[in-house]
mmCIF file of C-alpha atoms in Angstrom:
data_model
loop_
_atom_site.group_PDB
_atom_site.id
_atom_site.type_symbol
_atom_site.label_atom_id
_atom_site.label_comp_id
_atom_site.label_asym_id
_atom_site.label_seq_id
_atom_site.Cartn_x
_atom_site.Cartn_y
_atom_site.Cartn_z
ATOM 1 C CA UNK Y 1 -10.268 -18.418 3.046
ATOM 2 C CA UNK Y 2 -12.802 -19.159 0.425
ATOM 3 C CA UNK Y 3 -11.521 -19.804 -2.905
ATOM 4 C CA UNK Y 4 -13.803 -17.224 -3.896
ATOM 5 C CA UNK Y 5 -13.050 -13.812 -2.457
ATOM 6 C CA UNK Y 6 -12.477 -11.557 -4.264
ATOM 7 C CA UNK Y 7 -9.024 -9.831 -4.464
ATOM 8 C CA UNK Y 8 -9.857 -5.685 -4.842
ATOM 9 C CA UNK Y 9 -7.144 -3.846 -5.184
ATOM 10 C CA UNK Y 10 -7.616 0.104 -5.257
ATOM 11 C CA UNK Y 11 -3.980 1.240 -7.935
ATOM 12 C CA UNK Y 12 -3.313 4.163 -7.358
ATOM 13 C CA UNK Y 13 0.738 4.001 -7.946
ATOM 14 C CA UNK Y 14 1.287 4.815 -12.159
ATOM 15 C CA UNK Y 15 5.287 3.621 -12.041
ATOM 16 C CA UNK Y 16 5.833 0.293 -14.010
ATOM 17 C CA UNK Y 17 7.229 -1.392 -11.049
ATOM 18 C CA UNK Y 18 4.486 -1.403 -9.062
ATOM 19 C CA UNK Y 19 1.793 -2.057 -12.231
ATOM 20 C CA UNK Y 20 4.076 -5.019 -12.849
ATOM 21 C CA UNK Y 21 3.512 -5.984 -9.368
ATOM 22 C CA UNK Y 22 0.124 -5.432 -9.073
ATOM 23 C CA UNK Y 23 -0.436 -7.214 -12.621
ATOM 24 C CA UNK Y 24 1.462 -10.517 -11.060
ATOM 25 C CA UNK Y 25 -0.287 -10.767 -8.236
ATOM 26 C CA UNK Y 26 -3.501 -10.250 -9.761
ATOM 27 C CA UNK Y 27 -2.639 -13.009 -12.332
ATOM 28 C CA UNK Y 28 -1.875 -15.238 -9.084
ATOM 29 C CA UNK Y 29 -5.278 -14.686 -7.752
ATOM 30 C CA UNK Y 30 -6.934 -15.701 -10.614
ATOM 31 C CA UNK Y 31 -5.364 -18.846 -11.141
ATOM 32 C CA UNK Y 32 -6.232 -19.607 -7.352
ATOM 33 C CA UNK Y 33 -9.703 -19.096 -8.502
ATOM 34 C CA UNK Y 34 -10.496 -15.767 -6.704
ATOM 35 C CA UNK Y 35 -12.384 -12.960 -8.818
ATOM 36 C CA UNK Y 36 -9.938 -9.630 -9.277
ATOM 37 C CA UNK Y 37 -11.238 -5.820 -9.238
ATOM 38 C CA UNK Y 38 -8.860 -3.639 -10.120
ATOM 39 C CA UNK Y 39 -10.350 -0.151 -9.401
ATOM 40 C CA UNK Y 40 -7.523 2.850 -10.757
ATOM 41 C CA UNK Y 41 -7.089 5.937 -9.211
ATOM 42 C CA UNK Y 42 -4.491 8.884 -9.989
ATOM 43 C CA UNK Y 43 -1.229 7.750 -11.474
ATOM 44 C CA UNK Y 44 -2.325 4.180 -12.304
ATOM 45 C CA UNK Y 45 -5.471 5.702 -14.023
ATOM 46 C CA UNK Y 46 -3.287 8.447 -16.035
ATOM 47 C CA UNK Y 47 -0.961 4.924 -17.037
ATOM 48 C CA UNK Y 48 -3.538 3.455 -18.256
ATOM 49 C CA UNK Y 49 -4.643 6.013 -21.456
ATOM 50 C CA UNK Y 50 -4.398 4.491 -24.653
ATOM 51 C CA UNK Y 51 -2.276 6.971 -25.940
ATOM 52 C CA UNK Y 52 0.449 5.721 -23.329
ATOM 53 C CA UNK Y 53 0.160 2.139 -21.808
ATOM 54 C CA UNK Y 54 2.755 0.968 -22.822
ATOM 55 C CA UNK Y 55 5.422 3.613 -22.372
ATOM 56 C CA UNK Y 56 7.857 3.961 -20.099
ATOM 57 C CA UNK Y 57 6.243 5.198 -16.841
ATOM 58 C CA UNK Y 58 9.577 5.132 -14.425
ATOM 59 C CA UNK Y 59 9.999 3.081 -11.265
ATOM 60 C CA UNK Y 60 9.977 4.126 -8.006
ATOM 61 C CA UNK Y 61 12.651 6.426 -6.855
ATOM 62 C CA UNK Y 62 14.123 4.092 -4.594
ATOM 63 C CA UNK Y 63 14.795 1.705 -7.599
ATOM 64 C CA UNK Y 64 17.567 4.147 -8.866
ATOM 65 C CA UNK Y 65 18.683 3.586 -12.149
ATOM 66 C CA UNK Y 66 20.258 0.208 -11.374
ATOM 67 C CA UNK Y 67 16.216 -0.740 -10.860
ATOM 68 C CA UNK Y 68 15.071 0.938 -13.754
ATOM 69 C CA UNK Y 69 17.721 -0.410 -16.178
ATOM 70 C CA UNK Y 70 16.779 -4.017 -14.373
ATOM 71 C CA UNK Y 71 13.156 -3.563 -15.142
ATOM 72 C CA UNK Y 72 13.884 -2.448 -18.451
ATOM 73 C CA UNK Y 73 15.710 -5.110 -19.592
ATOM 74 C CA UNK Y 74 12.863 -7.880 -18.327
ATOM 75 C CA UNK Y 75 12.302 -10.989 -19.810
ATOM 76 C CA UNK Y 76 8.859 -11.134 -18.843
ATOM 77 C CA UNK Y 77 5.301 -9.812 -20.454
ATOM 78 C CA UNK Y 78 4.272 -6.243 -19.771
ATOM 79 C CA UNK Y 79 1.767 -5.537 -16.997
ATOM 80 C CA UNK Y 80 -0.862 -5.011 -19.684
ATOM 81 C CA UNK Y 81 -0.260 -8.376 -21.276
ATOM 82 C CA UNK Y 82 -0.025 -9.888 -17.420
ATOM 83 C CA UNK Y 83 -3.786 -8.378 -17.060
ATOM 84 C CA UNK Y 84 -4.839 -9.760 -20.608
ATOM 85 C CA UNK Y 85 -3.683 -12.946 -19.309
ATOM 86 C CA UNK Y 86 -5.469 -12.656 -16.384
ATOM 87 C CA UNK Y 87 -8.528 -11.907 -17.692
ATOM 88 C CA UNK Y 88 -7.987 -15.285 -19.811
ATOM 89 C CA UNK Y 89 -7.359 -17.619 -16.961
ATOM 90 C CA UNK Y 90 -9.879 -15.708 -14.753
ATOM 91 C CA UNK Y 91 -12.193 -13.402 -13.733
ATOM 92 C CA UNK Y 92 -11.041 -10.082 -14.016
ATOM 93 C CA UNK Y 93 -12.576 -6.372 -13.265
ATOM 94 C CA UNK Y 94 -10.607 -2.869 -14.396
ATOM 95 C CA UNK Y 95 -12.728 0.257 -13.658
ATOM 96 C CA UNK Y 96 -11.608 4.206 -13.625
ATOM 97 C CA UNK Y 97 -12.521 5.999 -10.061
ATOM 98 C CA UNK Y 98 -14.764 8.678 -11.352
ATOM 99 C CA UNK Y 99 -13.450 11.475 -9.236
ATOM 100 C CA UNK Y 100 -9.896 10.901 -10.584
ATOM 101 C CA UNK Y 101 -11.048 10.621 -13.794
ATOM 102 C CA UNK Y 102 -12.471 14.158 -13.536
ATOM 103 C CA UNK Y 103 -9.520 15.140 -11.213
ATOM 104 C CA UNK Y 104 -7.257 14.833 -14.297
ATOM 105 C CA UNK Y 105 -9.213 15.619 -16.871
ATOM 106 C CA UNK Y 106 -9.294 12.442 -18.559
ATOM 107 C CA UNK Y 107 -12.676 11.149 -20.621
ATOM 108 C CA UNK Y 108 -13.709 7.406 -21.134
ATOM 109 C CA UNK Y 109 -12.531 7.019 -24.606
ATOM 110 C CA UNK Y 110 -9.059 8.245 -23.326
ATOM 111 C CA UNK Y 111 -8.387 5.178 -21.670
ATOM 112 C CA UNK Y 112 -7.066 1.156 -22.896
ATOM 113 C CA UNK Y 113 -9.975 -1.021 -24.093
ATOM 114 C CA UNK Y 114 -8.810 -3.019 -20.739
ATOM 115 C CA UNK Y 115 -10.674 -0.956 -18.661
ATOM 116 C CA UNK Y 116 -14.264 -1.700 -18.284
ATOM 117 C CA UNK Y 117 -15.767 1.352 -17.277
ATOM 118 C CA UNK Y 118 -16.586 4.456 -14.804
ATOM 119 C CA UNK Y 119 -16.915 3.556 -10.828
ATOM 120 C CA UNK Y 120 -18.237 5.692 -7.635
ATOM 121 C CA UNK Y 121 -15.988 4.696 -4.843
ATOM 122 C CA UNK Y 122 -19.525 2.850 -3.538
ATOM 123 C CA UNK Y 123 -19.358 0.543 -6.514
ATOM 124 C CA UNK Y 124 -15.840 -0.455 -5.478
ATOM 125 C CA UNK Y 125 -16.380 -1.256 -2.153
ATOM 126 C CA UNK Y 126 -19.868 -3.059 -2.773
ATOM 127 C CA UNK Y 127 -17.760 -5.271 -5.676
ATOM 128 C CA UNK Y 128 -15.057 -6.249 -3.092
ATOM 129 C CA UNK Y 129 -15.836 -8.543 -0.727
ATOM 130 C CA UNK Y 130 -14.100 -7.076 2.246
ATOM 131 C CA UNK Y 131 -10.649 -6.708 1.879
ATOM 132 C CA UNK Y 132 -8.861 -3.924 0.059
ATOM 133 C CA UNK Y 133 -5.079 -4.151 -0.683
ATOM 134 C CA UNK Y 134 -4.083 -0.385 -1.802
ATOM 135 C CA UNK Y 135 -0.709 -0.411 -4.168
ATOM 136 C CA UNK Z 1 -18.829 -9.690 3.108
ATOM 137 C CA UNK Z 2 -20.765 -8.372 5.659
ATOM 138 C CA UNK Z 3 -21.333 -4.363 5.635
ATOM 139 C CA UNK Z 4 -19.959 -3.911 9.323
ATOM 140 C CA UNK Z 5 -16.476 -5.420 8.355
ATOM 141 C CA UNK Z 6 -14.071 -2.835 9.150
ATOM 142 C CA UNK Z 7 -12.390 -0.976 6.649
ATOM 143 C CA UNK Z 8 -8.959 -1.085 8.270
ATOM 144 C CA UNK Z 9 -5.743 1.524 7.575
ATOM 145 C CA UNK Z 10 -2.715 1.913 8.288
ATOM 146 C CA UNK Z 11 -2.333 5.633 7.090
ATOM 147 C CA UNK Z 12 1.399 5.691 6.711
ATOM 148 C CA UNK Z 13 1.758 8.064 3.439
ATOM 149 C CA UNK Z 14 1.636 12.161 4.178
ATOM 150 C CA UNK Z 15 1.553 13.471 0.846
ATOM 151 C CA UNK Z 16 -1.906 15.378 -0.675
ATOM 152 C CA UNK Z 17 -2.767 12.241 -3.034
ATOM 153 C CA UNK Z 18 -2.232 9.222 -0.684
ATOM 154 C CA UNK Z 19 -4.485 11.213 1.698
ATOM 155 C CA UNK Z 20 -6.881 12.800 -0.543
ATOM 156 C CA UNK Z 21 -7.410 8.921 -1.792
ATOM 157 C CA UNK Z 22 -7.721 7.762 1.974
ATOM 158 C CA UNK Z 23 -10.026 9.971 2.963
ATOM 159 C CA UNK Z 24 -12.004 9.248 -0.272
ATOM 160 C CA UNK Z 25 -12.274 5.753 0.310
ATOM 161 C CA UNK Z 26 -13.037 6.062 4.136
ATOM 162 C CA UNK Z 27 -16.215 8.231 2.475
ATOM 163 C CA UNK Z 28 -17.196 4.934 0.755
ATOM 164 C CA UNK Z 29 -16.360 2.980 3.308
ATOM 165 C CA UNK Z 30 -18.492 5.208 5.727
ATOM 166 C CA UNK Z 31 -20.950 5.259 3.293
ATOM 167 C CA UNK Z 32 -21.687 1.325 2.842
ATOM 168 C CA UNK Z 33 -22.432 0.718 6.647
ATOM 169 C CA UNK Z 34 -18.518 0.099 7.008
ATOM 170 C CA UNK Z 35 -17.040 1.004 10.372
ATOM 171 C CA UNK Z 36 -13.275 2.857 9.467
ATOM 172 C CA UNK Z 37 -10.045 2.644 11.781
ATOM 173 C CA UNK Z 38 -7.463 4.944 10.807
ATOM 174 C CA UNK Z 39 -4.090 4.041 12.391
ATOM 175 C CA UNK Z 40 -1.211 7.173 11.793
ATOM 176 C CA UNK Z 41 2.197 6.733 11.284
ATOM 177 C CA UNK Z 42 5.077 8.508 10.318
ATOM 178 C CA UNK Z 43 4.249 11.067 7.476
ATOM 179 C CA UNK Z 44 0.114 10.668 7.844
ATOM 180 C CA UNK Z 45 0.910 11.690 10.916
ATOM 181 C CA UNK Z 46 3.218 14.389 10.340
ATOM 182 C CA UNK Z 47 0.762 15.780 7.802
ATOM 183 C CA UNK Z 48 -2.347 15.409 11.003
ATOM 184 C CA UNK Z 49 -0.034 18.134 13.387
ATOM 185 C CA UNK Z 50 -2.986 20.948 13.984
ATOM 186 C CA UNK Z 51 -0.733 23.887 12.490
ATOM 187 C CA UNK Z 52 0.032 22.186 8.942
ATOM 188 C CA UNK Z 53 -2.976 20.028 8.388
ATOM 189 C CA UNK Z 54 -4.591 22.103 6.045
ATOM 190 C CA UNK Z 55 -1.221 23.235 4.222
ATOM 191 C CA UNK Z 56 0.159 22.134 1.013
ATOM 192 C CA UNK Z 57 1.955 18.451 1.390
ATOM 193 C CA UNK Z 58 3.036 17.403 -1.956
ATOM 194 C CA UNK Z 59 2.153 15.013 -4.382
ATOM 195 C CA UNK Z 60 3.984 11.244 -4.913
ATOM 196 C CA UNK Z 61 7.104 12.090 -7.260
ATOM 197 C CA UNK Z 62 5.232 10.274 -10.020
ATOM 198 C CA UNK Z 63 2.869 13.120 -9.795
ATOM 199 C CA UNK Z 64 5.252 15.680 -11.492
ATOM 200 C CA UNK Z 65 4.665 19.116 -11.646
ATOM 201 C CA UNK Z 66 1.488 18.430 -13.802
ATOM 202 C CA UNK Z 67 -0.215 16.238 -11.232
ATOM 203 C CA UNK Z 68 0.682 18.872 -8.413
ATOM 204 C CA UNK Z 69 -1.063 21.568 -10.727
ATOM 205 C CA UNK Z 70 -3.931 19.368 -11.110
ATOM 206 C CA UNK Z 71 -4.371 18.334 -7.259
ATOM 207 C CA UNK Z 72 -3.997 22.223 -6.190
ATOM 208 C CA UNK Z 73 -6.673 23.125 -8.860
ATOM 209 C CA UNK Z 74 -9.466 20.873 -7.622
ATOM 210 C CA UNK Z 75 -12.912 21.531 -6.733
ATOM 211 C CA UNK Z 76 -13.485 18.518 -4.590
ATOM 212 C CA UNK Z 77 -13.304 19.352 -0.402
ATOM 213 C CA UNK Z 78 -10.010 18.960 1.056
ATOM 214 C CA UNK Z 79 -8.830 15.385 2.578
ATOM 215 C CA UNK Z 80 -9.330 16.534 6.212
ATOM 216 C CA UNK Z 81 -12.425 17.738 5.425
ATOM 217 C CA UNK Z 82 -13.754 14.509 3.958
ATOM 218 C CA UNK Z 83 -12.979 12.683 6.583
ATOM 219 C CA UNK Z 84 -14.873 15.144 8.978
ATOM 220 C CA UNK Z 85 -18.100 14.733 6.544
ATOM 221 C CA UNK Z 86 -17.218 10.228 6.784
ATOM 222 C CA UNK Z 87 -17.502 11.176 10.838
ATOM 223 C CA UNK Z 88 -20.942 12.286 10.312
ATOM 224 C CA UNK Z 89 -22.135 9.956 7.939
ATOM 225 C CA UNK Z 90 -20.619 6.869 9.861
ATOM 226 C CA UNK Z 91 -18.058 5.460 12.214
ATOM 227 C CA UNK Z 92 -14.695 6.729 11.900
ATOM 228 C CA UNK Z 93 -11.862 6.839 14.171
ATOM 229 C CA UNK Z 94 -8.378 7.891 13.710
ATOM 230 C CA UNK Z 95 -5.602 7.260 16.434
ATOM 231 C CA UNK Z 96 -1.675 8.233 16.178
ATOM 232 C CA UNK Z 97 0.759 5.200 16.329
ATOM 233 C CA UNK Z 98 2.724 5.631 19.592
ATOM 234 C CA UNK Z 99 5.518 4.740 18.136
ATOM 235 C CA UNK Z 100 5.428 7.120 15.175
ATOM 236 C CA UNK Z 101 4.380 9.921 17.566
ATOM 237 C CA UNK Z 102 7.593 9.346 19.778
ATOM 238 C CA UNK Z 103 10.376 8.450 16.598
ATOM 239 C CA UNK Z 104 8.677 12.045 15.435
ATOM 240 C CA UNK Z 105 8.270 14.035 18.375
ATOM 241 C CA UNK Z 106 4.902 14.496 18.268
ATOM 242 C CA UNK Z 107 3.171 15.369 21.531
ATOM 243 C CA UNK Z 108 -0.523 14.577 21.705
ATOM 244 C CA UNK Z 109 -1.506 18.570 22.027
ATOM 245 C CA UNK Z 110 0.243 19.057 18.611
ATOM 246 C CA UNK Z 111 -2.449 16.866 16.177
ATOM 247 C CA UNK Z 112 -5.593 18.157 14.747
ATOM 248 C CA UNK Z 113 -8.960 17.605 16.552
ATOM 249 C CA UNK Z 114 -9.560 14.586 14.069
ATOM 250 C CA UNK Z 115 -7.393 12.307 16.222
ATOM 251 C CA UNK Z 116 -9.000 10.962 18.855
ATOM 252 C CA UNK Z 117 -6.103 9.315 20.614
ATOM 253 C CA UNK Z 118 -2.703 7.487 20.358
ATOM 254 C CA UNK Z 119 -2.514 3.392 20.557
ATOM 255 C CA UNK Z 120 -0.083 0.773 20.246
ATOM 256 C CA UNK Z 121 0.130 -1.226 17.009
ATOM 257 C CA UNK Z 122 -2.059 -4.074 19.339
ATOM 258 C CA UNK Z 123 -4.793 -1.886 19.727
ATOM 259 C CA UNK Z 124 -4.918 -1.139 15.977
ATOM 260 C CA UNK Z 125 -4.747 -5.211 15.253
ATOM 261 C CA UNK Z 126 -7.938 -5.894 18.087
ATOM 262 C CA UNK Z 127 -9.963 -2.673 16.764
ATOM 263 C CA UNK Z 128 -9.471 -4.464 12.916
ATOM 264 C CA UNK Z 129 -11.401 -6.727 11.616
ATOM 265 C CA UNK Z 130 -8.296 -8.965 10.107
ATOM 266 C CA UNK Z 131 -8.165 -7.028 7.114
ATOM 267 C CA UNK Z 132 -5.498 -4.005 6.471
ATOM 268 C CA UNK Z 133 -5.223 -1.284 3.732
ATOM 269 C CA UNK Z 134 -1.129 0.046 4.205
ATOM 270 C CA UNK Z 135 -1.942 3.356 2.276
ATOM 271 C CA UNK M 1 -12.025 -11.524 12.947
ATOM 272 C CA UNK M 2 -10.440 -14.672 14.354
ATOM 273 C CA UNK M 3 -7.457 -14.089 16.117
ATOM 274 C CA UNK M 4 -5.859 -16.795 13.751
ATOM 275 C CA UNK M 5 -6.007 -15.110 10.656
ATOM 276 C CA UNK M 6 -3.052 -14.717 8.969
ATOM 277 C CA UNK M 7 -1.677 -11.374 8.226
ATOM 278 C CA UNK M 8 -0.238 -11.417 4.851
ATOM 279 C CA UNK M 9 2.083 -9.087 3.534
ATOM 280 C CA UNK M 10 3.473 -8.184 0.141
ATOM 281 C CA UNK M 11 6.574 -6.288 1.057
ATOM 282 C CA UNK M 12 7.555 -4.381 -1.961
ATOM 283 C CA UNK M 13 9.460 -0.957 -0.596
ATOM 284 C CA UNK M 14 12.934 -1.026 0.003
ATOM 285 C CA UNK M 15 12.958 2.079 2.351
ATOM 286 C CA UNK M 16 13.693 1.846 5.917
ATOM 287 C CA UNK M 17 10.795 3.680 7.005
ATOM 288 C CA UNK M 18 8.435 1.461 5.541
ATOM 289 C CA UNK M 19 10.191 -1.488 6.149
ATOM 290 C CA UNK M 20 10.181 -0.380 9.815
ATOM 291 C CA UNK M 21 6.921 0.193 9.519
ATOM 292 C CA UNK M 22 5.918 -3.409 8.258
ATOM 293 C CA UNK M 23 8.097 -4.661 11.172
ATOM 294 C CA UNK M 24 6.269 -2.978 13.597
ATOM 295 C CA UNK M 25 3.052 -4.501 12.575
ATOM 296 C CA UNK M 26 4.414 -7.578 12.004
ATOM 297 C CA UNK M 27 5.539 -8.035 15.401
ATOM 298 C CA UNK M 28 1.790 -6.412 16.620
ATOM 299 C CA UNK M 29 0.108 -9.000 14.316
ATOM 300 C CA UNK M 30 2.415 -12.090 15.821
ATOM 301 C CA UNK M 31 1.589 -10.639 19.470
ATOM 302 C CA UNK M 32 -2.361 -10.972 18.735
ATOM 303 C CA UNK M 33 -1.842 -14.663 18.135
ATOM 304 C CA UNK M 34 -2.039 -13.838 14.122
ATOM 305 C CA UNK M 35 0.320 -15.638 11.801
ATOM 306 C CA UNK M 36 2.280 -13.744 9.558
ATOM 307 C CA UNK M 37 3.446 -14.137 6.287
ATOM 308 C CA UNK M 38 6.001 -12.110 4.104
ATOM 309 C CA UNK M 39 6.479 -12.383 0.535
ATOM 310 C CA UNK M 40 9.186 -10.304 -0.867
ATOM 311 C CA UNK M 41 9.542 -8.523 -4.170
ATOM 312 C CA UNK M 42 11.480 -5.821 -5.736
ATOM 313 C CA UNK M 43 12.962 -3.386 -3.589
ATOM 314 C CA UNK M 44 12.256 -4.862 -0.598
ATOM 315 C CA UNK M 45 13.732 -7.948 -1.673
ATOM 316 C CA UNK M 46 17.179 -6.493 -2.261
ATOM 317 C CA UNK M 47 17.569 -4.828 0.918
ATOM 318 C CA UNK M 48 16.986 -8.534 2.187
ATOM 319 C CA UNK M 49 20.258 -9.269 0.774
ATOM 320 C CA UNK M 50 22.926 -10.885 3.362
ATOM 321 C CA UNK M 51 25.313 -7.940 2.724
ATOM 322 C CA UNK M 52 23.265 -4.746 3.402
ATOM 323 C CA UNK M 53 20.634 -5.752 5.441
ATOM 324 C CA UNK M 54 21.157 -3.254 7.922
ATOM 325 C CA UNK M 55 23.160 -0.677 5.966
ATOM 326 C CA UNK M 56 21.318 2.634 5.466
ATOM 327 C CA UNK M 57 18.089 2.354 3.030
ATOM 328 C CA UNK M 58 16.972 5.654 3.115
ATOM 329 C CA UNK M 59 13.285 6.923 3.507
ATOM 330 C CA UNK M 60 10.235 8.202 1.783
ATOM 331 C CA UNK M 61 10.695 10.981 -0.538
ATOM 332 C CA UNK M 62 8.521 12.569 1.581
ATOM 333 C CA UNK M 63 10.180 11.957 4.878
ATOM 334 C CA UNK M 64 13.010 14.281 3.159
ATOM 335 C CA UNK M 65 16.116 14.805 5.323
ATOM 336 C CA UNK M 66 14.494 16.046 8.459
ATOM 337 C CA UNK M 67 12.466 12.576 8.294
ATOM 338 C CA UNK M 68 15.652 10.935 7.582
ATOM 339 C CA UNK M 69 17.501 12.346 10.471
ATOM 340 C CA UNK M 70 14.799 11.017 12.290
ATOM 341 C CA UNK M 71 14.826 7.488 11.717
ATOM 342 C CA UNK M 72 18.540 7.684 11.978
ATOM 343 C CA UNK M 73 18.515 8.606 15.832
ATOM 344 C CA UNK M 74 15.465 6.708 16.587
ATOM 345 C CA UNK M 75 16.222 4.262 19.398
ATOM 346 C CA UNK M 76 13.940 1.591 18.525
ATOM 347 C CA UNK M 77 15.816 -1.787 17.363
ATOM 348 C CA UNK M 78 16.790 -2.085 13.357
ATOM 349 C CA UNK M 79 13.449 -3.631 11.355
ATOM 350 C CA UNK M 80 15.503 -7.004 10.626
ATOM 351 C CA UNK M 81 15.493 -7.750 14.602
ATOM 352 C CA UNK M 82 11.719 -6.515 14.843
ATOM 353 C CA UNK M 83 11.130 -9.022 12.222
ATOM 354 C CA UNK M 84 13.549 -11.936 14.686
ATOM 355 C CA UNK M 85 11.257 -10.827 17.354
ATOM 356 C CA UNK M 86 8.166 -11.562 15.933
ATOM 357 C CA UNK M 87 9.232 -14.734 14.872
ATOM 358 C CA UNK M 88 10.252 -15.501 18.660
ATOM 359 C CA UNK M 89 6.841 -14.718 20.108
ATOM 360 C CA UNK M 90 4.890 -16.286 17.147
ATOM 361 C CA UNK M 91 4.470 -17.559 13.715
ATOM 362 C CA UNK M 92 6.190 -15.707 10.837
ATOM 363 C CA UNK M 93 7.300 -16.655 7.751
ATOM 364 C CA UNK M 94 9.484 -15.051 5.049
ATOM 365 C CA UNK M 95 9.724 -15.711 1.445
ATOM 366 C CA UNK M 96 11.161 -14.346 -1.675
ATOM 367 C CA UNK M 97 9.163 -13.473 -4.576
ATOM 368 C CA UNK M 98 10.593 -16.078 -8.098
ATOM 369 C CA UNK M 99 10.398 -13.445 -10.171
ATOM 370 C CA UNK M 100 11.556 -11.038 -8.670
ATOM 371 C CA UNK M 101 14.839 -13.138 -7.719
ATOM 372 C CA UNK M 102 15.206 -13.080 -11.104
ATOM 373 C CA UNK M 103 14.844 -9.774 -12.234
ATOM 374 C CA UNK M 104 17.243 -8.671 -10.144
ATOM 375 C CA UNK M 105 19.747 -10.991 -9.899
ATOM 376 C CA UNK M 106 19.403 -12.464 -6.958
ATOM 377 C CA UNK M 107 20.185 -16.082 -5.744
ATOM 378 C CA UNK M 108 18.969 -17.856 -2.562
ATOM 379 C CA UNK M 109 22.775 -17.637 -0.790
ATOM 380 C CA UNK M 110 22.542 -13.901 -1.232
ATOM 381 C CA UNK M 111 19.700 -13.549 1.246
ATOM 382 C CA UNK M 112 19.564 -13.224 4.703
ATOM 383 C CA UNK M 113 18.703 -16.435 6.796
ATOM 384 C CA UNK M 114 15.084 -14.744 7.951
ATOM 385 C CA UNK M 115 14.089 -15.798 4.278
ATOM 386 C CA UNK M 116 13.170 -19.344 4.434
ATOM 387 C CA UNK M 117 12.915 -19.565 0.683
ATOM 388 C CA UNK M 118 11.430 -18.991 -2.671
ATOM 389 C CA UNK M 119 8.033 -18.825 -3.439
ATOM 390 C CA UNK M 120 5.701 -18.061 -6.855
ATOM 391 C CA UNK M 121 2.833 -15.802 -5.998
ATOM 392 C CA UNK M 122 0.356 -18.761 -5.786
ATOM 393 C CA UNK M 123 1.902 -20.081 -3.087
ATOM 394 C CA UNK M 124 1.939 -16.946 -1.089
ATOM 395 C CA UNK M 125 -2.042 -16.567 -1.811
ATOM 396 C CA UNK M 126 -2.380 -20.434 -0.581
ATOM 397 C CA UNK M 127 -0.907 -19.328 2.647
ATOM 398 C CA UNK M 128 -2.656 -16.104 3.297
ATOM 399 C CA UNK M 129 -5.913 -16.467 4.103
ATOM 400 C CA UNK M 130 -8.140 -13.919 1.326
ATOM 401 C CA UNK M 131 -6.975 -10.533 2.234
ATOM 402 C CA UNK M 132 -3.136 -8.853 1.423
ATOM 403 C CA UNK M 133 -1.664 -5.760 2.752
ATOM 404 C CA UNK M 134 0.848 -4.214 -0.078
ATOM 405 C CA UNK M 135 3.749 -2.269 1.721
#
């Protein structure tokens, strides 16, 4: 691999296990070097308003409550702090998917200063370089 | 990346969102020169049988109620349909995991029109262009 | 694509129909000559562990318990000797995820012996070669 490709990832899951996951990962790809763009759909996109980022958005239900209690009780920085970080170290890209952004009614100014802005799908696919890993 | 790298996926997922956001992004994909291989397994492929395809399949738990509302109330074309308009406007092809189809029950007869066949996971793996999407 | 390029997996799920699922490919991927590599977090990750490796993980929401029944009977071998299998007729390699070892709890002795060890994300993006497929 090039140093260089880009890691896209299409979120599309809103629960914090999987944001925490996705924000890790991303964070490892931009200390390899490799340019991140993050492109949030559905769930993901709803976790990401303002009004809510940093609430408690479940786990999966095949955490259970043993996985949720886990999770809650972390020692480690929220997924929004992991992206922050990212974006530090890195180069790192956060747009909404327009048609979920209409899908559930939510406007620009509804969402965290982390995203960047308003994507087609097109614009997606023509900023990743190839690949798309779908969490 | 080159545009005729393959948007590979492993359509695994049979609920409304997870296939209303594959069918969306085999649109793009379509759309940007991108050959798409759709590989169906277990609920996809559930959801592909000809007499259900078009019925209601849920949302991801995460969803909620208020997510289901919001799918069910959309103006945008249905998931099967999208990926009948990413036919016309490029190369798609969707096959049924053989596997899948016999842990399910699923005779070939049974699937929607969309599905042009049923493969092994090898014929998935030489068809893709090294890249997968698990959606 | 080069038939050497490595199929890299971030096995997150903990259900056995996606962990069958990952198996399956797994062992398609080491049959096309493709090494594999496995990085383990959350739920996936515990149902790694020694003692309930092949106890019953349940499935998909949306398999519910018709799905479930389904799996059950299938006669298709258990996902952990898929995964032994691939590993016999090529290169595969399984590692567990540092943080999420420790956010659940988890030590090295407590895994089963198909996970070699423990790796931060950067290593697993040194070994796969640009593109990851999130299951």
């Amino acid at each position: 691999m090039s140093d260089a490709e880009t890691f896209a990832v299409v979120l599309f899951s809103g629960t914090d296990d999987k944001l925490q996951s996705a924000a890790t990962l991303s964070v490892g790809a931009a200390v390899m070097g490799r340019p991140v763009q993050i492109f949030l759909q559905y769930w993901a996109l709803d976790a990401f308003r303002a009004d809510r980022i940093t609430k408690d958005h479940g786990v999966s239900p095949e955490g259970g409550p043993e996985g949720a209690a886990a999770i809650a009780s972390r020692n480690s920085p929220h997924w929004s702090d992991l992206l922050r970080q990212a974006a530090e170290v890195g180069e790192v890209h956060i747009h909404a998917c327009a048609d979920s952004m209409e899908l559930l009614g939510i406007a620009p100014e509804d969402l965290d200063p982390l995203v960047e802005g308003v994507w087609g799908v097109a614009s997606f696919f023509g900023a990743a370089d190839g690949s798309v890993t779908f969490i």
